[in-house]
């Protein structure tokens, strides 16, 4: 990077910093233009693979540029240099994406071999490009995310702008990345997770995903004291929602969630984990249980809670996401928001809960004779037992609105339990009539609601003597 470009990146004027960022993009594209990604069996020389050497030079050039911007600009004490460094990091991703796109078009112009050898070349070429892009993103994104906590409001604003451009360029490639130091470490972690169980593997990936870090940072900025930063965070959040929706659609089309970088990652698990942690902590006054949760105090801010509700509504509106099955993860946090001092937050949380209750009741409706399998599946995915256990705790809430809501939900669940019991008896009679030996057939409750009627009743009984008429 030329000295003129470095001076431009550190300038106090935005236009000059923008000029420096364009020079960064040009350098990246030039490095890629000199690189051949096509694997040629005849390119082997005494010094090794010529194309491989050029790829290594391009990697060193690009990664060196990332290190320069991260160390000498983003980490500098001058706010103007930090702003310029953020613009430069985003320019690297833009230049990488455009440069790789141009290399792909150049590769498509080549002739195909008659022996099918070009198919292997295309696979290896794409794999090399994808690996380069993935590794560059893993180096570029963390400094930008760290700038979200910068003490200077303008730096935080430009961090949002840089991340917006990165996400807009790389799309799902950013959101599906996890913080693995190396491929070997990643494979070892996956093996250990497989030994513990698939759920732990998903949880570990969600905890160390860039999507989780971006979600937490955006939640903090949604409650930022600076209005410009709030607006920038809002625009970034809208883009992330669009990209997440695209990711779910692509995963649904391929019938398997694949991050496109040769690894497996569950975007839904990362989102639910982030929402659950934030929503749960949003109702706690003391958030010092774990040091990494210390910053979650901002989740009690009305803007942060509005941010969380917006994501819950977005997940529920996504056809590829089974929001009812995920509801127990953030149900407690939603109920806590009913006692928020801000009336608008209470109304939004109540509206979200009403929607979920309507969907749960709809899952138990329908003609079972016409769609036994479908009806059974809808009922199975609603974990009434876990939801009711949470509701039982909130019947003791000091907030009247929360207690009324909890009792209302329990009343509906008890009604569902009665219907489930009647359905179970009817199904048992049908099965016994068809059973050759006449032995009784026992049906277990698919939702667990029948088993918890006693606990639900125990929680509701004290409300009969409550001072407030609504609770009674």
CSV table of C-alpha atoms in Angstrom, one decimal:
chain,number,residue,atom,x,y,z
A,1,UNK,CA,0.0,0.0,0.0
A,2,UNK,CA,1.5,3.3,-1.1
A,3,UNK,CA,2.4,6.0,1.4
A,4,UNK,CA,-0.1,8.3,-0.3
A,5,UNK,CA,-2.9,5.8,0.3
A,6,UNK,CA,-1.8,5.5,4.0
A,7,UNK,CA,-1.9,9.2,4.4
A,8,UNK,CA,-5.3,9.4,2.8
A,9,UNK,CA,-6.7,6.7,5.1
A,10,UNK,CA,-5.6,8.7,8.1
A,11,UNK,CA,-7.0,12.0,6.8
A,12,UNK,CA,-9.6,13.9,8.8
A,13,UNK,CA,-11.8,14.3,5.7
A,14,UNK,CA,-14.1,11.5,4.8
A,15,UNK,CA,-13.6,11.9,1.0
A,16,UNK,CA,-9.9,11.4,1.3
A,17,UNK,CA,-10.3,8.4,3.5
A,18,UNK,CA,-12.7,7.0,0.9
A,19,UNK,CA,-10.0,7.6,-1.7
A,20,UNK,CA,-7.6,5.6,0.4
A,21,UNK,CA,-10.1,2.8,0.8
A,22,UNK,CA,-10.5,2.6,-3.0
A,23,UNK,CA,-6.8,2.3,-3.3
A,24,UNK,CA,-6.9,-0.6,-0.9
A,25,UNK,CA,-9.5,-2.3,-3.0
A,26,UNK,CA,-7.4,-1.7,-6.1
A,27,UNK,CA,-4.4,-3.4,-4.5
A,28,UNK,CA,-6.4,-6.4,-3.5
A,29,UNK,CA,-7.8,-6.8,-7.0
A,30,UNK,CA,-4.4,-6.4,-8.6
A,31,UNK,CA,-3.0,-9.1,-6.3
A,32,UNK,CA,-5.8,-11.4,-7.4
A,33,UNK,CA,-5.4,-10.5,-11.1
A,34,UNK,CA,-1.8,-11.8,-11.0
A,35,UNK,CA,-2.9,-15.1,-9.5
A,36,UNK,CA,-4.0,-18.1,-11.5
A,37,UNK,CA,-6.4,-20.3,-9.6
A,38,UNK,CA,-6.6,-23.0,-12.2
A,39,UNK,CA,-4.6,-26.1,-11.3
A,40,UNK,CA,-2.5,-27.2,-14.2
A,41,UNK,CA,-0.8,-30.6,-14.1
A,42,UNK,CA,1.8,-29.3,-16.5
A,43,UNK,CA,2.6,-26.3,-14.4
A,44,UNK,CA,4.8,-28.3,-12.0
A,45,UNK,CA,8.4,-27.1,-12.1
A,46,UNK,CA,11.6,-27.8,-10.2
A,47,UNK,CA,10.6,-25.1,-7.7
A,48,UNK,CA,7.1,-26.6,-7.3
A,49,UNK,CA,3.6,-25.6,-8.5
A,50,UNK,CA,3.9,-22.2,-10.1
A,51,UNK,CA,0.2,-21.5,-9.7
A,52,UNK,CA,0.4,-22.5,-6.0
A,53,UNK,CA,3.3,-20.1,-5.5
A,54,UNK,CA,1.3,-17.2,-7.0
A,55,UNK,CA,-1.7,-18.1,-4.8
A,56,UNK,CA,0.6,-18.0,-1.7
A,57,UNK,CA,2.0,-14.6,-2.8
A,58,UNK,CA,-1.6,-13.3,-3.1
A,59,UNK,CA,-2.5,-14.6,0.3
A,60,UNK,CA,0.5,-13.0,1.9
A,61,UNK,CA,-0.2,-9.7,0.2
A,62,UNK,CA,-3.9,-9.6,1.2
A,63,UNK,CA,-3.3,-10.9,4.8
A,64,UNK,CA,-0.4,-8.5,5.2
A,65,UNK,CA,-2.7,-5.7,4.2
A,66,UNK,CA,-5.3,-6.8,6.8
A,67,UNK,CA,-2.6,-6.9,9.5
A,68,UNK,CA,-1.4,-3.4,8.5
A,69,UNK,CA,-4.9,-1.9,8.7
A,70,UNK,CA,-5.8,-3.7,11.9
A,71,UNK,CA,-2.5,-3.0,13.8
A,72,UNK,CA,-1.6,0.5,12.5
A,73,UNK,CA,-5.0,2.0,11.9
A,74,UNK,CA,-7.9,0.3,13.7
A,75,UNK,CA,-5.9,0.0,16.9
A,76,UNK,CA,-4.3,3.5,16.7
A,77,UNK,CA,-5.1,6.2,19.2
A,78,UNK,CA,-6.1,8.6,16.5
A,79,UNK,CA,-9.8,8.4,15.8
A,80,UNK,CA,-9.3,9.4,12.1
A,81,UNK,CA,-6.9,6.5,11.6
A,82,UNK,CA,-9.4,4.1,13.2
A,83,UNK,CA,-12.1,5.4,10.8
A,84,UNK,CA,-9.8,5.0,7.8
A,85,UNK,CA,-8.7,1.5,8.9
A,86,UNK,CA,-12.4,0.4,9.1
A,87,UNK,CA,-13.0,1.7,5.6
A,88,UNK,CA,-9.9,-0.1,4.4
A,89,UNK,CA,-10.9,-3.5,6.0
A,90,UNK,CA,-14.3,-3.3,4.3
A,91,UNK,CA,-12.6,-2.4,1.0
A,92,UNK,CA,-10.5,-5.6,1.3
A,93,UNK,CA,-13.6,-7.7,1.4
A,94,UNK,CA,-15.1,-5.8,-1.5
A,95,UNK,CA,-12.0,-6.1,-3.5
A,96,UNK,CA,-11.6,-9.8,-2.7
A,97,UNK,CA,-15.2,-10.5,-3.8
A,98,UNK,CA,-14.9,-8.5,-7.0
A,99,UNK,CA,-11.4,-9.9,-7.8
A,100,UNK,CA,-12.5,-13.5,-7.2
A,101,UNK,CA,-15.6,-12.8,-9.4
A,102,UNK,CA,-13.4,-11.6,-12.2
A,103,UNK,CA,-11.1,-14.6,-11.8
A,104,UNK,CA,-14.2,-16.9,-12.0
A,105,UNK,CA,-15.3,-15.2,-15.2
A,106,UNK,CA,-11.9,-15.6,-16.7
A,107,UNK,CA,-11.8,-19.2,-15.8
A,108,UNK,CA,-15.2,-19.8,-17.4
A,109,UNK,CA,-13.8,-18.6,-20.7
A,110,UNK,CA,-11.4,-21.6,-20.8
A,111,UNK,CA,-11.9,-24.7,-22.9
A,112,UNK,CA,-13.2,-27.8,-21.4
A,113,UNK,CA,-11.2,-31.0,-21.7
A,114,UNK,CA,-12.5,-34.0,-23.5
A,115,UNK,CA,-11.6,-36.3,-20.6
A,116,UNK,CA,-13.6,-34.5,-18.0
A,117,UNK,CA,-10.4,-33.2,-16.4
A,118,UNK,CA,-11.7,-29.7,-16.3
A,119,UNK,CA,-14.4,-30.7,-13.8
A,120,UNK,CA,-11.6,-31.5,-11.3
A,121,UNK,CA,-9.9,-28.2,-12.1
A,122,UNK,CA,-13.1,-26.3,-11.5
A,123,UNK,CA,-13.6,-28.0,-8.1
A,124,UNK,CA,-10.1,-27.3,-6.9
A,125,UNK,CA,-10.2,-23.8,-8.3
A,126,UNK,CA,-13.4,-23.0,-6.4
A,127,UNK,CA,-12.1,-24.6,-3.3
A,128,UNK,CA,-8.9,-22.5,-3.4
A,129,UNK,CA,-10.9,-19.3,-3.9
A,130,UNK,CA,-13.4,-20.2,-1.1
A,131,UNK,CA,-10.6,-21.0,1.3
A,132,UNK,CA,-8.9,-17.7,0.5
A,133,UNK,CA,-12.2,-15.8,1.0
A,134,UNK,CA,-13.0,-17.6,4.3
A,135,UNK,CA,-9.6,-17.0,5.8
A,136,UNK,CA,-9.6,-13.3,4.8
A,137,UNK,CA,-13.0,-12.9,6.4
A,138,UNK,CA,-11.8,-14.5,9.6
A,139,UNK,CA,-9.0,-12.0,9.8
A,140,UNK,CA,-11.0,-8.9,8.7
A,141,UNK,CA,-14.3,-9.2,10.7
A,142,UNK,CA,-13.0,-9.3,14.3
A,143,UNK,CA,-11.3,-5.9,14.2
A,144,UNK,CA,-14.5,-4.4,12.8
A,145,UNK,CA,-16.6,-6.0,15.5
A,146,UNK,CA,-14.2,-4.8,18.2
A,147,UNK,CA,-14.7,-1.2,16.9
A,148,UNK,CA,-18.4,-1.5,17.8
A,149,UNK,CA,-17.3,-0.8,21.4
A,150,UNK,CA,-15.0,2.1,20.5
A,151,UNK,CA,-15.4,5.1,22.9
A,152,UNK,CA,-15.8,7.5,19.9
A,153,UNK,CA,-19.3,7.6,18.6
A,154,UNK,CA,-18.1,8.4,15.0
A,155,UNK,CA,-15.8,5.4,15.0
A,156,UNK,CA,-18.7,3.2,16.1
A,157,UNK,CA,-20.8,4.7,13.3
A,158,UNK,CA,-18.1,3.8,10.7
A,159,UNK,CA,-17.8,0.4,12.2
A,160,UNK,CA,-21.4,-0.1,11.4
A,161,UNK,CA,-20.9,1.2,7.9
A,162,UNK,CA,-17.9,-1.1,7.4
A,163,UNK,CA,-19.8,-4.2,8.7
A,164,UNK,CA,-22.7,-3.3,6.5
A,165,UNK,CA,-20.5,-3.3,3.4
A,166,UNK,CA,-18.9,-6.5,4.5
A,167,UNK,CA,-22.2,-8.3,5.0
A,168,UNK,CA,-23.6,-6.9,1.9
A,169,UNK,CA,-20.7,-8.2,-0.1
A,170,UNK,CA,-20.0,-11.6,1.5
A,171,UNK,CA,-23.7,-12.3,2.4
A,172,UNK,CA,-24.1,-15.6,4.3
A,173,UNK,CA,-20.3,-16.2,4.1
A,174,UNK,CA,-19.8,-13.9,7.1
A,175,UNK,CA,-22.7,-15.1,9.2
A,176,UNK,CA,-21.9,-18.8,8.9
A,177,UNK,CA,-18.2,-18.4,9.9
A,178,UNK,CA,-17.0,-19.7,13.3
A,179,UNK,CA,-13.9,-18.6,15.2
A,180,UNK,CA,-11.7,-21.6,14.5
A,181,UNK,CA,-8.0,-20.9,14.5
A,182,UNK,CA,-7.3,-23.6,12.0
A,183,UNK,CA,-8.9,-26.4,10.1
A,184,UNK,CA,-7.2,-29.0,12.3
A,185,UNK,CA,-8.6,-27.3,15.4
A,186,UNK,CA,-12.0,-27.2,13.8
A,187,UNK,CA,-12.0,-30.9,12.9
A,188,UNK,CA,-10.7,-31.9,16.4
A,189,UNK,CA,-13.5,-29.8,18.0
A,190,UNK,CA,-16.1,-31.5,15.8
A,191,UNK,CA,-14.8,-34.9,16.7
A,192,UNK,CA,-14.9,-34.1,20.4
A,193,UNK,CA,-18.4,-32.6,20.0
A,194,UNK,CA,-19.6,-35.7,18.2
A,195,UNK,CA,-18.4,-37.8,21.1
A,196,UNK,CA,-20.4,-35.6,23.5
A,197,UNK,CA,-23.4,-35.4,21.3
A,198,UNK,CA,-24.8,-33.4,18.4
A,199,UNK,CA,-26.5,-30.8,20.7
A,200,UNK,CA,-23.3,-29.8,22.3
A,201,UNK,CA,-21.7,-29.5,18.9
A,202,UNK,CA,-24.4,-27.1,17.7
A,203,UNK,CA,-24.1,-25.1,21.0
A,204,UNK,CA,-20.3,-24.8,20.7
A,205,UNK,CA,-20.6,-23.6,17.1
A,206,UNK,CA,-23.3,-21.1,18.0
A,207,UNK,CA,-21.2,-19.7,20.9
A,208,UNK,CA,-18.2,-19.0,18.7
A,209,UNK,CA,-20.0,-17.9,15.5
A,210,UNK,CA,-19.5,-14.5,14.0
A,211,UNK,CA,-23.3,-14.2,13.8
A,212,UNK,CA,-23.5,-14.5,17.5
A,213,UNK,CA,-20.9,-11.8,18.0
A,214,UNK,CA,-22.5,-9.6,15.4
A,215,UNK,CA,-25.9,-10.1,17.1
A,216,UNK,CA,-24.6,-9.2,20.5
A,217,UNK,CA,-22.8,-6.1,19.2
A,218,UNK,CA,-25.8,-4.9,17.2
A,219,UNK,CA,-28.0,-5.4,20.3
A,220,UNK,CA,-25.6,-3.1,22.3
A,221,UNK,CA,-25.6,-0.5,19.5
A,222,UNK,CA,-29.4,-0.5,19.2
A,223,UNK,CA,-29.3,1.1,22.7
A,224,UNK,CA,-26.4,3.5,21.9
A,225,UNK,CA,-26.6,7.0,23.2
A,226,UNK,CA,-25.7,8.5,19.8
A,227,UNK,CA,-28.7,8.7,17.4
A,228,UNK,CA,-26.6,8.3,14.3
A,229,UNK,CA,-25.1,5.1,15.6
A,230,UNK,CA,-28.5,3.8,16.5
A,231,UNK,CA,-29.7,4.5,12.9
A,232,UNK,CA,-26.6,2.8,11.4
A,233,UNK,CA,-27.2,-0.2,13.7
A,234,UNK,CA,-30.8,-0.3,12.6
A,235,UNK,CA,-29.8,-0.4,8.9
A,236,UNK,CA,-27.2,-3.1,9.6
A,237,UNK,CA,-29.7,-5.2,11.5
A,238,UNK,CA,-32.2,-5.0,8.6
A,239,UNK,CA,-29.5,-6.3,6.2
A,240,UNK,CA,-28.5,-9.1,8.5
A,241,UNK,CA,-32.2,-10.2,8.8
A,242,UNK,CA,-32.4,-10.3,5.0
A,243,UNK,CA,-29.2,-12.3,4.7
A,244,UNK,CA,-30.4,-14.7,7.4
A,245,UNK,CA,-33.6,-15.2,5.5
A,246,UNK,CA,-31.7,-16.0,2.4
A,247,UNK,CA,-29.5,-18.5,4.3
A,248,UNK,CA,-32.6,-20.3,5.6
A,249,UNK,CA,-34.0,-20.5,2.1
A,250,UNK,CA,-30.8,-21.8,0.6
A,251,UNK,CA,-30.5,-24.4,3.4
A,252,UNK,CA,-34.1,-25.5,2.7
A,253,UNK,CA,-33.5,-25.8,-1.0
A,254,UNK,CA,-30.5,-28.0,-0.4
A,255,UNK,CA,-32.2,-29.9,2.5
A,256,UNK,CA,-29.0,-29.3,4.5
A,257,UNK,CA,-27.5,-26.3,6.2
A,258,UNK,CA,-24.1,-25.8,4.5
A,259,UNK,CA,-22.1,-22.7,5.0
A,260,UNK,CA,-20.6,-23.0,1.6
A,261,UNK,CA,-17.1,-23.1,3.1
A,262,UNK,CA,-16.9,-26.8,3.5
A,263,UNK,CA,-18.2,-26.9,7.0
A,264,UNK,CA,-21.5,-27.4,8.8
A,265,UNK,CA,-23.2,-24.6,10.7
A,266,UNK,CA,-26.7,-24.0,12.1
A,267,UNK,CA,-27.6,-20.4,11.7
A,268,UNK,CA,-30.8,-21.0,13.6
A,269,UNK,CA,-29.0,-22.4,16.6
A,270,UNK,CA,-26.7,-19.4,16.8
A,271,UNK,CA,-29.7,-17.0,16.6
A,272,UNK,CA,-31.7,-18.8,19.2
A,273,UNK,CA,-28.8,-19.0,21.6
A,274,UNK,CA,-28.1,-15.3,21.2
A,275,UNK,CA,-31.8,-14.3,21.7
A,276,UNK,CA,-32.2,-16.6,24.6
A,277,UNK,CA,-29.1,-15.3,26.4
A,278,UNK,CA,-30.1,-11.7,25.8
A,279,UNK,CA,-33.8,-12.1,26.6
A,280,UNK,CA,-33.1,-14.0,29.8
A,281,UNK,CA,-30.5,-11.5,31.0
A,282,UNK,CA,-32.7,-8.6,30.1
A,283,UNK,CA,-34.9,-9.3,33.1
A,284,UNK,CA,-32.0,-9.7,35.6
A,285,UNK,CA,-30.7,-6.7,37.6
A,286,UNK,CA,-27.4,-8.5,38.4
A,287,UNK,CA,-25.6,-9.6,35.2
A,288,UNK,CA,-22.2,-10.3,36.8
A,289,UNK,CA,-22.7,-14.1,37.1
A,290,UNK,CA,-20.2,-14.5,34.3
A,291,UNK,CA,-17.7,-11.9,33.1
A,292,UNK,CA,-18.7,-12.3,29.4
A,293,UNK,CA,-22.3,-11.5,30.4
A,294,UNK,CA,-21.4,-8.1,32.0
A,295,UNK,CA,-22.2,-6.2,28.9
A,296,UNK,CA,-25.7,-7.8,28.7
A,297,UNK,CA,-27.0,-5.1,31.1
A,298,UNK,CA,-27.8,-3.1,28.0
A,299,UNK,CA,-30.5,-5.7,27.2
A,300,UNK,CA,-32.7,-4.1,29.8
A,301,UNK,CA,-32.8,-0.9,27.6
A,302,UNK,CA,-36.1,-0.5,25.8
A,303,UNK,CA,-34.3,-0.2,22.5
A,304,UNK,CA,-32.4,-3.4,23.1
A,305,UNK,CA,-35.6,-5.2,24.1
A,306,UNK,CA,-37.3,-3.9,21.0
A,307,UNK,CA,-34.4,-5.3,19.0
A,308,UNK,CA,-34.9,-8.7,20.6
A,309,UNK,CA,-38.6,-8.7,20.0
A,310,UNK,CA,-38.0,-7.8,16.4
A,311,UNK,CA,-35.7,-10.8,15.9
A,312,UNK,CA,-38.2,-13.1,17.6
A,313,UNK,CA,-41.0,-11.9,15.3
A,314,UNK,CA,-38.7,-12.2,12.3
A,315,UNK,CA,-37.9,-15.9,13.2
A,316,UNK,CA,-41.6,-16.6,13.6
A,317,UNK,CA,-42.3,-15.1,10.2
A,318,UNK,CA,-39.7,-17.3,8.5
A,319,UNK,CA,-41.3,-20.3,6.9
A,320,UNK,CA,-38.2,-22.5,7.3
A,321,UNK,CA,-38.0,-21.9,11.1
A,322,UNK,CA,-40.1,-23.8,13.5
A,323,UNK,CA,-40.6,-21.0,16.0
A,324,UNK,CA,-42.9,-23.0,18.3
A,325,UNK,CA,-40.3,-25.6,18.8
A,326,UNK,CA,-37.8,-22.9,19.7
A,327,UNK,CA,-40.1,-20.9,21.9
A,328,UNK,CA,-39.1,-22.5,25.3
A,329,UNK,CA,-35.6,-21.1,24.7
A,330,UNK,CA,-36.6,-17.4,25.0
A,331,UNK,CA,-40.1,-17.7,26.5
A,332,UNK,CA,-39.0,-16.7,30.0
A,333,UNK,CA,-37.4,-13.5,28.6
A,334,UNK,CA,-40.5,-12.6,26.7
A,335,UNK,CA,-42.6,-12.9,29.9
A,336,UNK,CA,-40.1,-10.8,31.8
A,337,UNK,CA,-40.6,-8.0,29.2
A,338,UNK,CA,-44.3,-7.8,30.3
A,339,UNK,CA,-43.2,-5.9,33.4
A,340,UNK,CA,-41.0,-3.4,31.5
A,341,UNK,CA,-41.7,0.2,32.6
A,342,UNK,CA,-42.0,1.2,28.9
A,343,UNK,CA,-45.6,0.8,27.7
A,344,UNK,CA,-44.6,0.2,24.1
A,345,UNK,CA,-42.3,-2.7,25.0
A,346,UNK,CA,-45.0,-4.3,27.2
A,347,UNK,CA,-47.4,-4.0,24.2
A,348,UNK,CA,-45.0,-5.5,21.8
A,349,UNK,CA,-44.1,-8.4,24.1
A,350,UNK,CA,-47.8,-9.0,24.7
A,351,UNK,CA,-48.5,-9.0,21.0
A,352,UNK,CA,-45.7,-11.5,20.4
A,353,UNK,CA,-47.0,-13.8,23.1
A,354,UNK,CA,-50.5,-13.6,21.9
A,355,UNK,CA,-49.4,-14.6,18.4
A,356,UNK,CA,-47.5,-17.6,19.8
A,357,UNK,CA,-50.5,-18.7,21.9
A,358,UNK,CA,-52.7,-18.5,18.8
A,359,UNK,CA,-50.3,-20.6,16.9
A,360,UNK,CA,-50.1,-23.2,19.7
A,361,UNK,CA,-53.9,-23.5,19.8
A,362,UNK,CA,-53.9,-23.8,16.0
A,363,UNK,CA,-51.4,-26.7,16.3
A,364,UNK,CA,-53.9,-28.6,18.4
A,365,UNK,CA,-56.9,-27.8,16.1
A,366,UNK,CA,-57.8,-29.7,12.9
A,367,UNK,CA,-59.5,-32.9,11.9
A,368,UNK,CA,-57.5,-35.7,13.3
A,369,UNK,CA,-59.4,-38.3,11.2
A,370,UNK,CA,-58.1,-36.6,8.0
A,371,UNK,CA,-54.6,-35.8,9.1
A,372,UNK,CA,-53.5,-37.9,12.0
A,373,UNK,CA,-49.8,-37.7,11.2
A,374,UNK,CA,-49.8,-34.0,10.5
A,375,UNK,CA,-51.8,-33.2,13.6
A,376,UNK,CA,-49.6,-35.4,15.8
A,377,UNK,CA,-46.5,-33.7,14.5
A,378,UNK,CA,-47.9,-30.2,15.1
A,379,UNK,CA,-48.7,-31.2,18.7
A,380,UNK,CA,-45.4,-32.9,19.3
A,381,UNK,CA,-43.4,-29.8,18.3
A,382,UNK,CA,-45.0,-27.7,21.1
A,383,UNK,CA,-43.2,-28.4,24.3
A,384,UNK,CA,-46.1,-27.6,26.6
A,385,UNK,CA,-44.3,-29.1,29.6
A,386,UNK,CA,-41.4,-26.7,29.4
A,387,UNK,CA,-43.6,-23.8,28.7
A,388,UNK,CA,-46.0,-24.5,31.6
A,389,UNK,CA,-43.0,-24.9,34.0
A,390,UNK,CA,-42.0,-21.4,33.1
A,391,UNK,CA,-45.5,-20.0,33.4
A,392,UNK,CA,-45.9,-21.6,36.8
A,393,UNK,CA,-43.0,-19.5,38.1
A,394,UNK,CA,-44.5,-16.3,36.6
A,395,UNK,CA,-47.8,-16.8,38.4
A,396,UNK,CA,-45.9,-15.6,41.5
A,397,UNK,CA,-44.7,-12.4,39.7
A,398,UNK,CA,-45.1,-9.1,41.5
A,399,UNK,CA,-46.3,-7.6,38.3
A,400,UNK,CA,-50.0,-7.9,37.7
A,401,UNK,CA,-49.9,-8.0,33.9
A,402,UNK,CA,-47.3,-10.8,34.0
A,403,UNK,CA,-49.5,-12.9,36.5
A,404,UNK,CA,-52.6,-12.4,34.4
A,405,UNK,CA,-50.8,-13.4,31.2
A,406,UNK,CA,-49.3,-16.5,32.9
A,407,UNK,CA,-52.6,-17.6,34.3
A,408,UNK,CA,-54.3,-17.1,30.9
A,409,UNK,CA,-51.7,-19.3,29.2
A,410,UNK,CA,-52.1,-22.0,31.9
A,411,UNK,CA,-55.9,-21.9,31.5
A,412,UNK,CA,-55.4,-22.5,27.8
A,413,UNK,CA,-52.9,-25.3,28.4
A,414,UNK,CA,-55.3,-27.1,30.8
A,415,UNK,CA,-58.0,-26.9,28.2
A,416,UNK,CA,-55.5,-28.4,25.7
A,417,UNK,CA,-54.7,-31.1,28.2
A,418,UNK,CA,-58.3,-32.0,28.5
A,419,UNK,CA,-58.6,-32.3,24.7
A,420,UNK,CA,-55.4,-34.3,24.6
A,421,UNK,CA,-56.8,-36.7,27.2
A,422,UNK,CA,-60.1,-37.1,25.2
A,423,UNK,CA,-58.1,-37.6,22.0
A,424,UNK,CA,-55.9,-40.2,23.7
A,425,UNK,CA,-58.9,-42.2,25.0
A,426,UNK,CA,-60.5,-42.1,21.5
A,427,UNK,CA,-57.3,-43.3,19.9
A,428,UNK,CA,-56.9,-46.0,22.5
A,429,UNK,CA,-60.4,-47.3,21.8
A,430,UNK,CA,-59.7,-47.4,18.1
A,431,UNK,CA,-56.4,-49.2,18.6
A,432,UNK,CA,-57.9,-51.7,20.9
A,433,UNK,CA,-60.7,-52.4,18.5
A,434,UNK,CA,-58.2,-53.2,15.8
A,435,UNK,CA,-55.8,-55.1,18.1
A,436,UNK,CA,-56.1,-58.9,17.4
A,437,UNK,CA,-55.4,-60.0,21.0
A,438,UNK,CA,-57.5,-57.4,22.6
A,439,UNK,CA,-54.6,-56.2,24.8
A,440,UNK,CA,-54.9,-52.6,25.9
A,441,UNK,CA,-52.7,-50.1,24.1
A,442,UNK,CA,-51.3,-47.2,26.2
A,443,UNK,CA,-50.8,-43.8,24.6
A,444,UNK,CA,-48.3,-41.3,26.1
A,445,UNK,CA,-49.0,-37.7,26.0
A,446,UNK,CA,-47.2,-36.1,23.1
A,447,UNK,CA,-46.9,-32.7,24.8
A,448,UNK,CA,-46.5,-33.5,28.4
A,449,UNK,CA,-49.5,-31.2,29.3
A,450,UNK,CA,-51.5,-34.0,30.9
A,451,UNK,CA,-48.6,-34.9,33.2
A,452,UNK,CA,-48.3,-31.3,34.5
A,453,UNK,CA,-52.0,-30.6,35.2
A,454,UNK,CA,-51.3,-31.0,39.0
A,455,UNK,CA,-48.4,-28.6,38.9
A,456,UNK,CA,-50.4,-26.1,36.9
A,457,UNK,CA,-53.3,-26.3,39.3
A,458,UNK,CA,-50.9,-25.8,42.3
A,459,UNK,CA,-49.6,-22.7,40.6
A,460,UNK,CA,-53.0,-21.2,39.8
A,461,UNK,CA,-54.8,-21.9,43.1
A,462,UNK,CA,-53.1,-19.1,45.1
A,463,UNK,CA,-54.2,-16.7,42.5
A,464,UNK,CA,-57.8,-17.3,43.5
A,465,UNK,CA,-57.2,-15.2,46.6
A,466,UNK,CA,-55.2,-12.4,44.9
A,467,UNK,CA,-56.2,-8.8,45.7
A,468,UNK,CA,-56.5,-7.9,42.0
A,469,UNK,CA,-59.7,-8.9,40.3
A,470,UNK,CA,-58.0,-9.5,37.0
A,471,UNK,CA,-55.7,-12.1,38.5
A,472,UNK,CA,-58.6,-13.8,40.3
